Amino acid sequence: MILITHERLELEALTAQARGPSNGAVVTFLGTTRDRTEGRRVLYLEYEAYGPMVDNKLQEILGEIRERWGITDAVVAHRIGRLEVGEVSLVVAVAAPHRKEAFAACTYIVDRIKETVPIWKKEVFEDGHVWVGSEEAGVTTSDSGPDAGSG
């Protein structure tokens, strides 16, 4: 299951979507808005996503874990818009018969999201802001927004 939303992420409901009777392990990752980045106080974050491409890339990633580990029970939910410190922006829940595969697949999904999915994060500080995005999208750090990439 894939969910991209402006709404608050319901952690228990999303995790429950991955669970199943043949799974002995459910691993959940929560990406949470922290209050500091590189010594600077974060006021809030804003996330933007390139809609249709986000869904396609996330489907690819879920296909990769299906092929590599045989895992079909996984949930990826990403919140977009403004998030305050402490709020959850990303939920990845992976269920598998055994913990080793569930942990490996969860880590893989989070890493691949960071590498390939066109979601950009604007960190807002007291003295300015910085955009952070997927490496494939060509935006790693810029003060001029997600369109500043060379991509």
mmCIF file of the C-alpha atoms, coordinates in Angstrom:
data_MODEL
# 
_entry.id   MODEL 
# 
loop_
_atom_site.group_PDB 
_atom_site.id 
_atom_site.type_symbol 
_atom_site.label_atom_id 
_atom_site.label_alt_id 
_atom_site.label_comp_id 
_atom_site.label_asym_id 
_atom_site.label_entity_id 
_atom_site.label_seq_id 
_atom_site.pdbx_PDB_ins_code 
_atom_site.Cartn_x 
_atom_site.Cartn_y 
_atom_site.Cartn_z 
_atom_site.occupancy 
_atom_site.B_iso_or_equiv 
_atom_site.pdbx_formal_charge 
_atom_site.auth_seq_id 
_atom_site.auth_comp_id 
_atom_site.auth_asym_id 
_atom_site.auth_atom_id 
_atom_site.pdbx_PDB_model_num 
ATOM 1   C CA . MET A 1 1   ? 0.000  0.000   0.000   1.00 0.00 ? 1   MET A CA 1 
ATOM 2   C CA . ILE A 1 2   ? 1.170  3.497   -0.853  1.00 0.00 ? 2   ILE A CA 1 
ATOM 3   C CA . LEU A 1 3   ? -0.242 6.686   0.629   1.00 0.00 ? 3   LEU A CA 1 
ATOM 4   C CA . ILE A 1 4   ? 0.806  10.281  -0.058  1.00 0.00 ? 4   ILE A CA 1 
ATOM 5   C CA . THR A 1 5   ? -1.277 12.706  1.979   1.00 0.00 ? 5   THR A CA 1 
ATOM 6   C CA . HIS A 1 6   ? -1.511 16.115  3.621   1.00 0.00 ? 6   HIS A CA 1 
ATOM 7   C CA . GLU A 1 7   ? -3.260 14.490  6.564   1.00 0.00 ? 7   GLU A CA 1 
ATOM 8   C CA . ARG A 1 8   ? -1.691 13.276  9.805   1.00 0.00 ? 8   ARG A CA 1 
ATOM 9   C CA . LEU A 1 9   ? -0.393 9.709   9.461   1.00 0.00 ? 9   LEU A CA 1 
ATOM 10  C CA . GLU A 1 10  ? -2.270 7.153   11.562  1.00 0.00 ? 10  GLU A CA 1 
ATOM 11  C CA . LEU A 1 11  ? 0.610  4.958   12.702  1.00 0.00 ? 11  LEU A CA 1 
ATOM 12  C CA . GLU A 1 12  ? -1.303 1.999   14.121  1.00 0.00 ? 12  GLU A CA 1 
ATOM 13  C CA . ALA A 1 13  ? -3.728 1.795   11.208  1.00 0.00 ? 13  ALA A CA 1 
ATOM 14  C CA . LEU A 1 14  ? -0.887 1.922   8.667   1.00 0.00 ? 14  LEU A CA 1 
ATOM 15  C CA . THR A 1 15  ? 1.130  -0.734  10.482  1.00 0.00 ? 15  THR A CA 1 
ATOM 16  C CA . ALA A 1 16  ? -1.966 -2.945  10.709  1.00 0.00 ? 16  ALA A CA 1 
ATOM 17  C CA . GLN A 1 17  ? -2.229 -2.813  6.897   1.00 0.00 ? 17  GLN A CA 1 
ATOM 18  C CA . ALA A 1 18  ? 1.064  -4.720  6.633   1.00 0.00 ? 18  ALA A CA 1 
ATOM 19  C CA . ARG A 1 19  ? 0.267  -7.400  9.208   1.00 0.00 ? 19  ARG A CA 1 
ATOM 20  C CA . GLY A 1 20  ? -0.953 -10.831 8.198   1.00 0.00 ? 20  GLY A CA 1 
ATOM 21  C CA . PRO A 1 21  ? -1.380 -14.318 9.652   1.00 0.00 ? 21  PRO A CA 1 
ATOM 22  C CA . SER A 1 22  ? 1.700  -15.724 7.886   1.00 0.00 ? 22  SER A CA 1 
ATOM 23  C CA . ASN A 1 23  ? 3.990  -12.976 9.160   1.00 0.00 ? 23  ASN A CA 1 
ATOM 24  C CA . GLY A 1 24  ? 5.935  -13.388 12.378  1.00 0.00 ? 24  GLY A CA 1 
ATOM 25  C CA . ALA A 1 25  ? 7.660  -10.003 12.147  1.00 0.00 ? 25  ALA A CA 1 
ATOM 26  C CA . VAL A 1 26  ? 6.476  -6.464  11.515  1.00 0.00 ? 26  VAL A CA 1 
ATOM 27  C CA . VAL A 1 27  ? 9.116  -3.751  11.346  1.00 0.00 ? 27  VAL A CA 1 
ATOM 28  C CA . THR A 1 28  ? 8.013  -0.122  11.343  1.00 0.00 ? 28  THR A CA 1 
ATOM 29  C CA . PHE A 1 29  ? 10.127 2.936   10.590  1.00 0.00 ? 29  PHE A CA 1 
ATOM 30  C CA . LEU A 1 30  ? 8.873  6.401   11.511  1.00 0.00 ? 30  LEU A CA 1 
ATOM 31  C CA . GLY A 1 31  ? 10.557 9.444   9.995   1.00 0.00 ? 31  GLY A CA 1 
ATOM 32  C CA . THR A 1 32  ? 10.027 12.205  12.534  1.00 0.00 ? 32  THR A CA 1 
ATOM 33  C CA . THR A 1 33  ? 10.608 15.957  12.311  1.00 0.00 ? 33  THR A CA 1 
ATOM 34  C CA . ARG A 1 34  ? 13.569 16.769  14.532  1.00 0.00 ? 34  ARG A CA 1 
ATOM 35  C CA . ASP A 1 35  ? 14.242 20.114  16.185  1.00 0.00 ? 35  ASP A CA 1 
ATOM 36  C CA . ARG A 1 36  ? 17.855 20.580  15.014  1.00 0.00 ? 36  ARG A CA 1 
ATOM 37  C CA . THR A 1 37  ? 19.852 20.068  11.832  1.00 0.00 ? 37  THR A CA 1 
ATOM 38  C CA . GLU A 1 38  ? 23.601 20.642  11.801  1.00 0.00 ? 38  GLU A CA 1 
ATOM 39  C CA . GLY A 1 39  ? 23.364 22.813  14.916  1.00 0.00 ? 39  GLY A CA 1 
ATOM 40  C CA . ARG A 1 40  ? 20.524 24.984  13.575  1.00 0.00 ? 40  ARG A CA 1 
ATOM 41  C CA . ARG A 1 41  ? 17.117 25.106  15.257  1.00 0.00 ? 41  ARG A CA 1 
ATOM 42  C CA . VAL A 1 42  ? 14.372 23.785  12.963  1.00 0.00 ? 42  VAL A CA 1 
ATOM 43  C CA . LEU A 1 43  ? 11.083 25.693  13.186  1.00 0.00 ? 43  LEU A CA 1 
ATOM 44  C CA . TYR A 1 44  ? 9.105  23.400  10.861  1.00 0.00 ? 44  TYR A CA 1 
ATOM 45  C CA . LEU A 1 45  ? 9.370  21.398  7.634   1.00 0.00 ? 45  LEU A CA 1 
ATOM 46  C CA . GLU A 1 46  ? 7.510  21.581  4.354   1.00 0.00 ? 46  GLU A CA 1 
ATOM 47  C CA . TYR A 1 47  ? 7.376  18.593  2.005   1.00 0.00 ? 47  TYR A CA 1 
ATOM 48  C CA . GLU A 1 48  ? 6.577  18.711  -1.702  1.00 0.00 ? 48  GLU A CA 1 
ATOM 49  C CA . ALA A 1 49  ? 6.195  15.737  -4.021  1.00 0.00 ? 49  ALA A CA 1 
ATOM 50  C CA . TYR A 1 50  ? 5.992  15.198  -7.760  1.00 0.00 ? 50  TYR A CA 1 
ATOM 51  C CA . GLY A 1 51  ? 2.714  13.214  -7.681  1.00 0.00 ? 51  GLY A CA 1 
ATOM 52  C CA . PRO A 1 52  ? 2.590  10.607  -10.456 1.00 0.00 ? 52  PRO A CA 1 
ATOM 53  C CA . MET A 1 53  ? 6.327  9.972   -10.388 1.00 0.00 ? 53  MET A CA 1 
ATOM 54  C CA . VAL A 1 54  ? 6.257  9.425   -6.600  1.00 0.00 ? 54  VAL A CA 1 
ATOM 55  C CA . ASP A 1 55  ? 3.677  6.644   -6.992  1.00 0.00 ? 55  ASP A CA 1 
ATOM 56  C CA . ASN A 1 56  ? 5.643  5.034   -9.826  1.00 0.00 ? 56  ASN A CA 1 
ATOM 57  C CA . LYS A 1 57  ? 8.933  5.096   -7.914  1.00 0.00 ? 57  LYS A CA 1 
ATOM 58  C CA . LEU A 1 58  ? 7.331  3.719   -4.749  1.00 0.00 ? 58  LEU A CA 1 
ATOM 59  C CA . GLN A 1 59  ? 5.692  0.915   -6.766  1.00 0.00 ? 59  GLN A CA 1 
ATOM 60  C CA . GLU A 1 60  ? 9.134  0.103   -8.200  1.00 0.00 ? 60  GLU A CA 1 
ATOM 61  C CA . ILE A 1 61  ? 10.613 -0.096  -4.705  1.00 0.00 ? 61  ILE A CA 1 
ATOM 62  C CA . LEU A 1 62  ? 7.833  -2.388  -3.482  1.00 0.00 ? 62  LEU A CA 1 
ATOM 63  C CA . GLY A 1 63  ? 8.450  -4.548  -6.563  1.00 0.00 ? 63  GLY A CA 1 
ATOM 64  C CA . GLU A 1 64  ? 12.143 -4.708  -5.670  1.00 0.00 ? 64  GLU A CA 1 
ATOM 65  C CA . ILE A 1 65  ? 11.458 -6.022  -2.157  1.00 0.00 ? 65  ILE A CA 1 
ATOM 66  C CA . ARG A 1 66  ? 8.979  -8.535  -3.577  1.00 0.00 ? 66  ARG A CA 1 
ATOM 67  C CA . GLU A 1 67  ? 11.641 -9.781  -5.992  1.00 0.00 ? 67  GLU A CA 1 
ATOM 68  C CA . ARG A 1 68  ? 14.545 -9.722  -3.523  1.00 0.00 ? 68  ARG A CA 1 
ATOM 69  C CA . TRP A 1 69  ? 12.881 -11.038 -0.330  1.00 0.00 ? 69  TRP A CA 1 
ATOM 70  C CA . GLY A 1 70  ? 9.499  -12.327 -1.502  1.00 0.00 ? 70  GLY A CA 1 
ATOM 71  C CA . ILE A 1 71  ? 7.784  -9.725  0.685   1.00 0.00 ? 71  ILE A CA 1 
ATOM 72  C CA . THR A 1 72  ? 4.334  -8.593  -0.398  1.00 0.00 ? 72  THR A CA 1 
ATOM 73  C CA . ASP A 1 73  ? 3.093  -7.042  2.841   1.00 0.00 ? 73  ASP A CA 1 
ATOM 74  C CA . ALA A 1 74  ? 4.490  -3.521  3.025   1.00 0.00 ? 74  ALA A CA 1 
ATOM 75  C CA . VAL A 1 75  ? 3.133  -0.029  3.548   1.00 0.00 ? 75  VAL A CA 1 
ATOM 76  C CA . VAL A 1 76  ? 4.743  3.276   2.603   1.00 0.00 ? 76  VAL A CA 1 
ATOM 77  C CA . ALA A 1 77  ? 3.017  6.477   3.693   1.00 0.00 ? 77  ALA A CA 1 
ATOM 78  C CA . HIS A 1 78  ? 4.493  9.950   3.296   1.00 0.00 ? 78  HIS A CA 1 
ATOM 79  C CA . ARG A 1 79  ? 2.993  13.155  4.521   1.00 0.00 ? 79  ARG A CA 1 
ATOM 80  C CA . ILE A 1 80  ? 3.408  16.319  2.464   1.00 0.00 ? 80  ILE A CA 1 
ATOM 81  C CA . GLY A 1 81  ? 2.789  19.943  3.335   1.00 0.00 ? 81  GLY A CA 1 
ATOM 82  C CA . ARG A 1 82  ? 3.811  21.639  6.571   1.00 0.00 ? 82  ARG A CA 1 
ATOM 83  C CA . LEU A 1 83  ? 4.949  19.508  9.525   1.00 0.00 ? 83  LEU A CA 1 
ATOM 84  C CA . GLU A 1 84  ? 5.782  20.756  12.974  1.00 0.00 ? 84  GLU A CA 1 
ATOM 85  C CA . VAL A 1 85  ? 8.666  19.468  15.094  1.00 0.00 ? 85  VAL A CA 1 
ATOM 86  C CA . GLY A 1 86  ? 7.807  16.016  16.444  1.00 0.00 ? 86  GLY A CA 1 
ATOM 87  C CA . GLU A 1 87  ? 5.334  15.107  13.697  1.00 0.00 ? 87  GLU A CA 1 
ATOM 88  C CA . VAL A 1 88  ? 5.773  11.966  11.590  1.00 0.00 ? 88  VAL A CA 1 
ATOM 89  C CA . SER A 1 89  ? 6.477  12.496  7.891   1.00 0.00 ? 89  SER A CA 1 
ATOM 90  C CA . LEU A 1 90  ? 7.179  8.903   6.804   1.00 0.00 ? 90  LEU A CA 1 
ATOM 91  C CA . VAL A 1 91  ? 5.844  5.511   7.838   1.00 0.00 ? 91  VAL A CA 1 
ATOM 92  C CA . VAL A 1 92  ? 7.321  2.334   6.382   1.00 0.00 ? 92  VAL A CA 1 
ATOM 93  C CA . ALA A 1 93  ? 5.873  -0.911  7.720   1.00 0.00 ? 93  ALA A CA 1 
ATOM 94  C CA . VAL A 1 94  ? 7.129  -4.256  6.457   1.00 0.00 ? 94  VAL A CA 1 
ATOM 95  C CA . ALA A 1 95  ? 5.810  -7.655  7.502   1.00 0.00 ? 95  ALA A CA 1 
ATOM 96  C CA . ALA A 1 96  ? 7.533  -10.951 6.757   1.00 0.00 ? 96  ALA A CA 1 
ATOM 97  C CA . PRO A 1 97  ? 7.620  -14.475 8.153   1.00 0.00 ? 97  PRO A CA 1 
ATOM 98  C CA . HIS A 1 98  ? 10.970 -13.730 9.845   1.00 0.00 ? 98  HIS A CA 1 
ATOM 99  C CA . ARG A 1 99  ? 12.558 -10.609 11.384  1.00 0.00 ? 99  ARG A CA 1 
ATOM 100 C CA . LYS A 1 100 ? 15.799 -10.662 9.401   1.00 0.00 ? 100 LYS A CA 1 
ATOM 101 C CA . GLU A 1 101 ? 14.033 -10.162 6.073   1.00 0.00 ? 101 GLU A CA 1 
ATOM 102 C CA . ALA A 1 102 ? 11.591 -7.620  7.542   1.00 0.00 ? 102 ALA A CA 1 
ATOM 103 C CA . PHE A 1 103 ? 14.434 -5.463  8.931   1.00 0.00 ? 103 PHE A CA 1 
ATOM 104 C CA . ALA A 1 104 ? 16.438 -5.738  5.699   1.00 0.00 ? 104 ALA A CA 1 
ATOM 105 C CA . ALA A 1 105 ? 13.474 -4.830  3.495   1.00 0.00 ? 105 ALA A CA 1 
ATOM 106 C CA . CYS A 1 106 ? 12.443 -1.904  5.710   1.00 0.00 ? 106 CYS A CA 1 
ATOM 107 C CA . THR A 1 107 ? 15.966 -0.462  5.630   1.00 0.00 ? 107 THR A CA 1 
ATOM 108 C CA . TYR A 1 108 ? 16.104 -0.994  1.872   1.00 0.00 ? 108 TYR A CA 1 
ATOM 109 C CA . ILE A 1 109 ? 12.803 0.848   1.321   1.00 0.00 ? 109 ILE A CA 1 
ATOM 110 C CA . VAL A 1 110 ? 13.855 3.861   3.405   1.00 0.00 ? 110 VAL A CA 1 
ATOM 111 C CA . ASP A 1 111 ? 17.227 4.076   1.649   1.00 0.00 ? 111 ASP A CA 1 
ATOM 112 C CA . ARG A 1 112 ? 15.652 3.784   -1.823  1.00 0.00 ? 112 ARG A CA 1 
ATOM 113 C CA . ILE A 1 113 ? 13.086 6.478   -0.997  1.00 0.00 ? 113 ILE A CA 1 
ATOM 114 C CA . LYS A 1 114 ? 15.923 8.846   -0.091  1.00 0.00 ? 114 LYS A CA 1 
ATOM 115 C CA . GLU A 1 115 ? 17.806 7.926   -3.296  1.00 0.00 ? 115 GLU A CA 1 
ATOM 116 C CA . THR A 1 116 ? 15.107 7.913   -5.947  1.00 0.00 ? 116 THR A CA 1 
ATOM 117 C CA . VAL A 1 117 ? 11.718 9.297   -4.958  1.00 0.00 ? 117 VAL A CA 1 
ATOM 118 C CA . PRO A 1 118 ? 10.997 12.921  -5.969  1.00 0.00 ? 118 PRO A CA 1 
ATOM 119 C CA . ILE A 1 119 ? 9.990  14.237  -2.567  1.00 0.00 ? 119 ILE A CA 1 
ATOM 120 C CA . TRP A 1 120 ? 11.618 17.441  -1.384  1.00 0.00 ? 120 TRP A CA 1 
ATOM 121 C CA . LYS A 1 121 ? 11.916 18.696  2.162   1.00 0.00 ? 121 LYS A CA 1 
ATOM 122 C CA . LYS A 1 122 ? 12.268 22.364  3.048   1.00 0.00 ? 122 LYS A CA 1 
ATOM 123 C CA . GLU A 1 123 ? 13.821 22.808  6.474   1.00 0.00 ? 123 GLU A CA 1 
ATOM 124 C CA . VAL A 1 124 ? 12.865 26.201  7.890   1.00 0.00 ? 124 VAL A CA 1 
ATOM 125 C CA . PHE A 1 125 ? 15.197 27.779  10.452  1.00 0.00 ? 125 PHE A CA 1 
ATOM 126 C CA . GLU A 1 126 ? 15.151 31.063  12.355  1.00 0.00 ? 126 GLU A CA 1 
ATOM 127 C CA . ASP A 1 127 ? 17.623 32.528  9.848   1.00 0.00 ? 127 ASP A CA 1 
ATOM 128 C CA . GLY A 1 128 ? 16.464 31.006  6.552   1.00 0.00 ? 128 GLY A CA 1 
ATOM 129 C CA . HIS A 1 129 ? 15.705 27.660  4.932   1.00 0.00 ? 129 HIS A CA 1 
ATOM 130 C CA . VAL A 1 130 ? 17.244 24.872  2.878   1.00 0.00 ? 130 VAL A CA 1 
ATOM 131 C CA . TRP A 1 131 ? 15.717 22.389  0.406   1.00 0.00 ? 131 TRP A CA 1 
ATOM 132 C CA . VAL A 1 132 ? 16.702 18.725  0.600   1.00 0.00 ? 132 VAL A CA 1 
ATOM 133 C CA . GLY A 1 133 ? 15.536 16.183  -1.986  1.00 0.00 ? 133 GLY A CA 1 
ATOM 134 C CA . SER A 1 134 ? 16.187 12.850  -3.611  1.00 0.00 ? 134 SER A CA 1 
ATOM 135 C CA . GLU A 1 135 ? 19.637 12.461  -5.124  1.00 0.00 ? 135 GLU A CA 1 
ATOM 136 C CA . GLU A 1 136 ? 18.245 11.139  -8.408  1.00 0.00 ? 136 GLU A CA 1 
ATOM 137 C CA . ALA A 1 137 ? 16.044 14.204  -8.758  1.00 0.00 ? 137 ALA A CA 1 
ATOM 138 C CA . GLY A 1 138 ? 19.195 16.337  -8.769  1.00 0.00 ? 138 GLY A CA 1 
ATOM 139 C CA . VAL A 1 139 ? 18.288 18.336  -5.668  1.00 0.00 ? 139 VAL A CA 1 
ATOM 140 C CA . THR A 1 140 ? 20.475 17.723  -2.660  1.00 0.00 ? 140 THR A CA 1 
ATOM 141 C CA . THR A 1 141 ? 20.695 21.129  -1.025  1.00 0.00 ? 141 THR A CA 1 
ATOM 142 C CA . SER A 1 142 ? 19.584 24.499  -2.338  1.00 0.00 ? 142 SER A CA 1 
ATOM 143 C CA . ASP A 1 143 ? 18.179 27.754  -1.058  1.00 0.00 ? 143 ASP A CA 1 
ATOM 144 C CA . SER A 1 144 ? 16.088 28.347  -4.166  1.00 0.00 ? 144 SER A CA 1 
ATOM 145 C CA . GLY A 1 145 ? 13.578 25.497  -4.025  1.00 0.00 ? 145 GLY A CA 1 
ATOM 146 C CA . PRO A 1 146 ? 12.940 22.098  -5.586  1.00 0.00 ? 146 PRO A CA 1 
ATOM 147 C CA . ASP A 1 147 ? 13.150 23.418  -9.124  1.00 0.00 ? 147 ASP A CA 1 
ATOM 148 C CA . ALA A 1 148 ? 16.785 24.399  -8.623  1.00 0.00 ? 148 ALA A CA 1 
ATOM 149 C CA . GLY A 1 149 ? 18.101 20.945  -9.499  1.00 0.00 ? 149 GLY A CA 1 
ATOM 150 C CA . SER A 1 150 ? 19.944 20.204  -12.692 1.00 0.00 ? 150 SER A CA 1 
ATOM 151 C CA . GLY A 1 151 ? 17.510 17.383  -13.491 1.00 0.00 ? 151 GLY A CA 1 
# 
